[in-house]
mmCIF file of C-alpha atoms in Angstrom:
data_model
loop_
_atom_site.group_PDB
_atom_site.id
_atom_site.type_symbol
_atom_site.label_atom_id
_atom_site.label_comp_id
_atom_site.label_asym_id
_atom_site.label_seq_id
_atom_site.Cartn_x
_atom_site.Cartn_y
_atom_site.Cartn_z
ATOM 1 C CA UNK A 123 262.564 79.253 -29.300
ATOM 2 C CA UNK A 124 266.211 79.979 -30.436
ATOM 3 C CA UNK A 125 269.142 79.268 -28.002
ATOM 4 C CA UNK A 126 269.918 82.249 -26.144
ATOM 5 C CA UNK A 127 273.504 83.542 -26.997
ATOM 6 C CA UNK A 128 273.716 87.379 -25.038
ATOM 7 C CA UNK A 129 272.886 87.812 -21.152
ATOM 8 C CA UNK A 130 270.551 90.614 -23.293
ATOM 9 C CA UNK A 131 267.824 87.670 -24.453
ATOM 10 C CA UNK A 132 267.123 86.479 -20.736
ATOM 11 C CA UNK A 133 263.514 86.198 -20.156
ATOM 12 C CA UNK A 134 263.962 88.320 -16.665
ATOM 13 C CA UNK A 135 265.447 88.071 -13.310
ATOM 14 C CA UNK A 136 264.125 88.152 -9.613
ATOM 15 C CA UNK A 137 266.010 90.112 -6.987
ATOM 16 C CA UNK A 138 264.824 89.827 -3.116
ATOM 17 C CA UNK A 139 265.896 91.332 0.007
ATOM 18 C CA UNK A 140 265.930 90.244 3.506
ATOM 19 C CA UNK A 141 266.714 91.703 6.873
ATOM 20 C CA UNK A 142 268.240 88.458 7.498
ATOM 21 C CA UNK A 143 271.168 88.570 4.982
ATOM 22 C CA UNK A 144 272.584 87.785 1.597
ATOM 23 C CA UNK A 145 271.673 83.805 2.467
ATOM 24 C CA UNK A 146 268.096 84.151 3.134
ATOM 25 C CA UNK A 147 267.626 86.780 0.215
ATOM 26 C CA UNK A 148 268.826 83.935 -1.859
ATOM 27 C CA UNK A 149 266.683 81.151 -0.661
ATOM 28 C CA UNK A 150 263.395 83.722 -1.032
ATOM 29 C CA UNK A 151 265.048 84.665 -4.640
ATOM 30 C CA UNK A 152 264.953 80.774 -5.176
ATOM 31 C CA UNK A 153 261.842 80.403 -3.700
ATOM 32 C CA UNK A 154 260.027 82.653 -6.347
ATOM 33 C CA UNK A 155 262.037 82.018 -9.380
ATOM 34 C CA UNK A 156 260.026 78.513 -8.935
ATOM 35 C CA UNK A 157 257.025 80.101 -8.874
ATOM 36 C CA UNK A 158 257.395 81.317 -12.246
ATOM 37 C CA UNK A 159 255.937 79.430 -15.391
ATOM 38 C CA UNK A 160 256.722 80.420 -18.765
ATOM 39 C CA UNK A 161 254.603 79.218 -21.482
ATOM 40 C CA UNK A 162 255.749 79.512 -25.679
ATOM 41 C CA UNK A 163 253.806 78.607 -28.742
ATOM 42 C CA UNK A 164 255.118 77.521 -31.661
ATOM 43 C CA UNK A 165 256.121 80.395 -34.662
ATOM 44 C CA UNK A 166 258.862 81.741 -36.250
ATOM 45 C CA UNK A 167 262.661 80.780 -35.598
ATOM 46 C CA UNK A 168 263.674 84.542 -36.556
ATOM 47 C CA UNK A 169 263.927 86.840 -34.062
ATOM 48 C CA UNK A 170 262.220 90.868 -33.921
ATOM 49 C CA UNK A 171 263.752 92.375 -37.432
ATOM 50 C CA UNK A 172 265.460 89.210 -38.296
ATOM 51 C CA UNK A 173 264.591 87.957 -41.583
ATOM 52 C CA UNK A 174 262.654 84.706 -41.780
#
């Protein structure tokens, strides 16, 4: 994978609400962002319509 250089090339965000407040949306955000696994197999070091 190349470094990421532009907010633009982030893999995705989580966003959660709760009727609790700002701090307990952010511990559930936390919560899940853990949850997530991302997996990447090896190829190119050019990105989409980069030569390479």
């Amino acid at each position: 994978m190349r470094p990421v250089t532009s907010s633009w090339e982030r893999a995705g965000f989580v966003i959660a609400t709760a009727e609790e407040g700002p701090e307990a949306a952010g511990r559930l955000a936390e919560r899940a962002a853990a949850l997530i696994d991302i997996a990447t197999e090896p190829g190119s070091e050019a990105a989409p319509g980069e030569a390479g």
